Amino acid sequence: MTSQKIRQQFLDFFKDKQHKIVPSAPLVLKNDPTLMFNNAGMVPFKEYFLGQKTIKNKRIADTQKCLRVSGKHNDLEEVGIDTYHHTLFEMLGNWSFGDYFKKEAIDWAWELLTEVYKIDKSKLYVTVFVGDKQDHLDFDQEAYDFWKSHIDEDRIINGNKKDNFWEMGAQGPCGPCSEIHVDLRTEEEKAKTSGKDLVNKDHPQVVEIWNLVFMQYNRKADGSLVDLSAKHIDTGMGFERLCMALQGVTSNYDTDVFTPLISEVETITNHNYGKDNETDIAIRVIVDHLRAVAFSISDGQLPSNTGAGYVIRRILRRAIRYGFTFLDQKEPFIYKLTKTLSNQMGDVFPEIKNQEVLIHNVIKEEEHSFLRALDQGLLLLDRIIDNTKDKNISGGKVFELYDTYGFPFDLTQLIAKEKGYTVDEEGFNTHMQKQKERSKAASAVETSDWNVLVEDEEEEFIGYDNLNAKVKITQYRKVITKKDGEMYQLVFNMTPFYPEGGGQVGDKGHLEMNNGDVIYVLDTKKENNLIVHYTKHLPKNTTEIFNAVVNKEQRKLSASNHTATHLLHQALRKVLGNHVEQKGSLVKPKSLRFDFSHFAKVEPQQLQEIEDFVNARIRENLPLIEKRNVPMQEAIDEGAMALFGEKYGDSVRAIRFGKSIELCGGTHVQHTGEIWYFKIKSESAVAAGIRRIEAITNTAVGDYFVEIDENYEAIKHVLKNPKEPVKAIENLQEENANLKKQIEGFLKDKASNLKDELKDKVQQINGVNFISAEVSLDANSVKDLAFQLGGEIKDLFFIAGSNIDGKAILTIYISKNIANDKLHAGNIVRELGKLIQGGGGGQAFFATAGGKNPSGIKEALEKAKGYL
Ligand code: ATP
Ligand code: MG
């Protein structure tokens, strides 16, 4: 059975059981301070479990893209080494939100595996939670009893908190779970050891395929558990592992999810899979990591130096490094796999197909730059090895190499070993640990639990229509961050404050308390489904109703920039083509920034066209046509440009100005005329295939023009108000060039006159032609002069002293045929240099010294004779 079909059967099965099938949510999370990537199928539904949002469909099924490379669930180090953990994998899941519970979850899982997929019952084991004293939780008798009706009791295994109590992170929804394991070993091996003893023992062929989680608790910040308001089902089945079980193979990499990529790597690198352990690991790492990186890029997360982007960069670098060391790939090659991946996955995940070119280019560029860094690192490592006396390279040195060039520790160790050196691993780890502590300290946050004042009210955003409102606090908490110190986060029953999102910064403003206090709102952000207002102070009375007021002026300017961003997007597609896609945006009151896919510099002529297009739309004074809460499909059918980052259940809002239609949650002007004017300030590259435009609108353009005008007037004033200032500057430039030429001529004449003068001053001393002179020339000209004299006068000893802006220079030239250890320009200049309070040196026939005492020059010239 092909993997395509396996996936489809899962979805069809649950569709038959009245589940709504929804697409995968994006891999990269927004509005979540605790998590960077989706690491489990339940993450997109977190708000529903917590009761912060009510769901339309109580039963849902999907396949969710998951990435486990950071935080609580981090499998990165296992990946490639073993055959069943991936960085990116698909998690098939079925969900009940306050609907069915343990019985149906267990019955259906069993039915699907044994009747639809026809897995032999003798290959399956299940686990149930034994309970936990610390958390005051009992043995899961219920689950046990439901399983008992399907499976022999000796195949039901007790599991502890580590394996059978599922938690998303340190906080959040959680609950006991039951896992299903499959034993894929041969009959012969099974006879030797019972599968029962290998469950949850990291055996590569006795693996967990499905986890049924019975969500019923919320883990609070203080570690305690509280009941959720309803009981839910959250199941997760590893798609690639399921394929392994159904395709009769014993490694995820032998399923058709991976074999096309592996054979592509074999062709490109000329290495075969399945022959040698090191090669195999490298190939597995590469095909796995390619998928992770490609999926992230297609969800809008490019490799970068911070946050989620840095995690992606590190994954790719791990793959490059394995290719470099074990497959001998010194040139970029991983990007070549993009096409195969897109052919394979493009139907189920169209974002991979749509962004194939971008993925290809970004990976190629990353490979290029990391391979360059590796090259540089190798050179440095050679030097380090050369300078290491005791055959043990210090941990500090290795850490520096890692920290500045991203040069991997294990690569250093490998190369060192090849040359008979060891590496101080402990020292390296100490440095690593210290760095971690430093960055942890820098981002330290302390968050206390929410103080809930009013339960269960869904916070409403009313800021599209209102800039102030009478509100009350429903919950608040104190947070302490390194950057801002102590802050309060307030959540209201409803709010006019726009939370940062869709590139637009959060509103600022103030709260008018009834006792006359004013509390400033410094920022507004979204945290999962909550709109959080940041303040420095907590109101004295947290239960009163008060006036919340948005800073109107800033909001107006943000709206102006946001609408202009839509028009810019439209203009870019019009002028550059439909390949242009939004890759990021920042909308502030003062300016806007827009990143988009495009593979060449935008020419000045095109920029002008883009600017003109936007300004034409502004002059048309197009009205805002806004539709709220439209189904996603309806908006897309009307021609709206879908933004990445939407997930099932997000209500979409369509924003239209003339022919520009976008799905957008931001704030906008009522008519484009309010933007006044749009001006592009810069165009640049951000990454391979991604360009950035920065622009301004509204009062910022006014300020900009005033500034330009002032500069222009100042220039005219300096030029004495000519009729044609440009002509006047050109004249000045021409005049300047002519003068320069003249001066060069004069200097040449001067030098040659000087030479003639000096030739007349030759003194014969002991058969040597001696010349000494004070000259007003810079060091280079004196050198020229010395060599010219040397060419014309035999047996010459020439010494010149010059005073250049208060600094003394001595220059000595001695014809090569008479220069020797006794008559040595370098030695002489060093001694005479003391007279000008300086030092210098050089060769036997030419040397210079510099010093800070020009008054010593005379004496130096006088003394020089003594050497003859
Ligand atoms: P394991 O103990 O094997 O690491 P887990 O306990 O971390 O699994 P869950 O968090 O319960 O797994 O995830 C649900 C299912 O997702 C698992 O049963 C497994 O089939 C699959 N899965 C988990 N982690 C990975 C991974 N890194 N790569 C591929 N599949 C995975
Ligand atoms: Mg795991």
PDB file of C-alpha atoms in Angstrom, residues 29 156 342 433 516 576 861:
ATOM      1  CA  LEU A  29       3.773  29.069  15.412  1.00  0.00           C
ATOM      2  CA  ILE A 156      -1.594  -4.763  28.108  1.00  0.00           C
ATOM      3  CA  SER A 342       7.924  18.512  -4.374  1.00  0.00           C
ATOM      4  CA  GLN A 433      27.361  25.504  29.237  1.00  0.00           C
ATOM      5  CA  GLY A 516      -8.099  59.688  38.264  1.00  0.00           C
ATOM      6  CA  LEU A 576       7.248  42.263 -11.437  1.00  0.00           C
ATOM      7  CA  LEU A 861      71.752  64.670   9.792  1.00  0.00           C
TER       8      LEU A 861
END
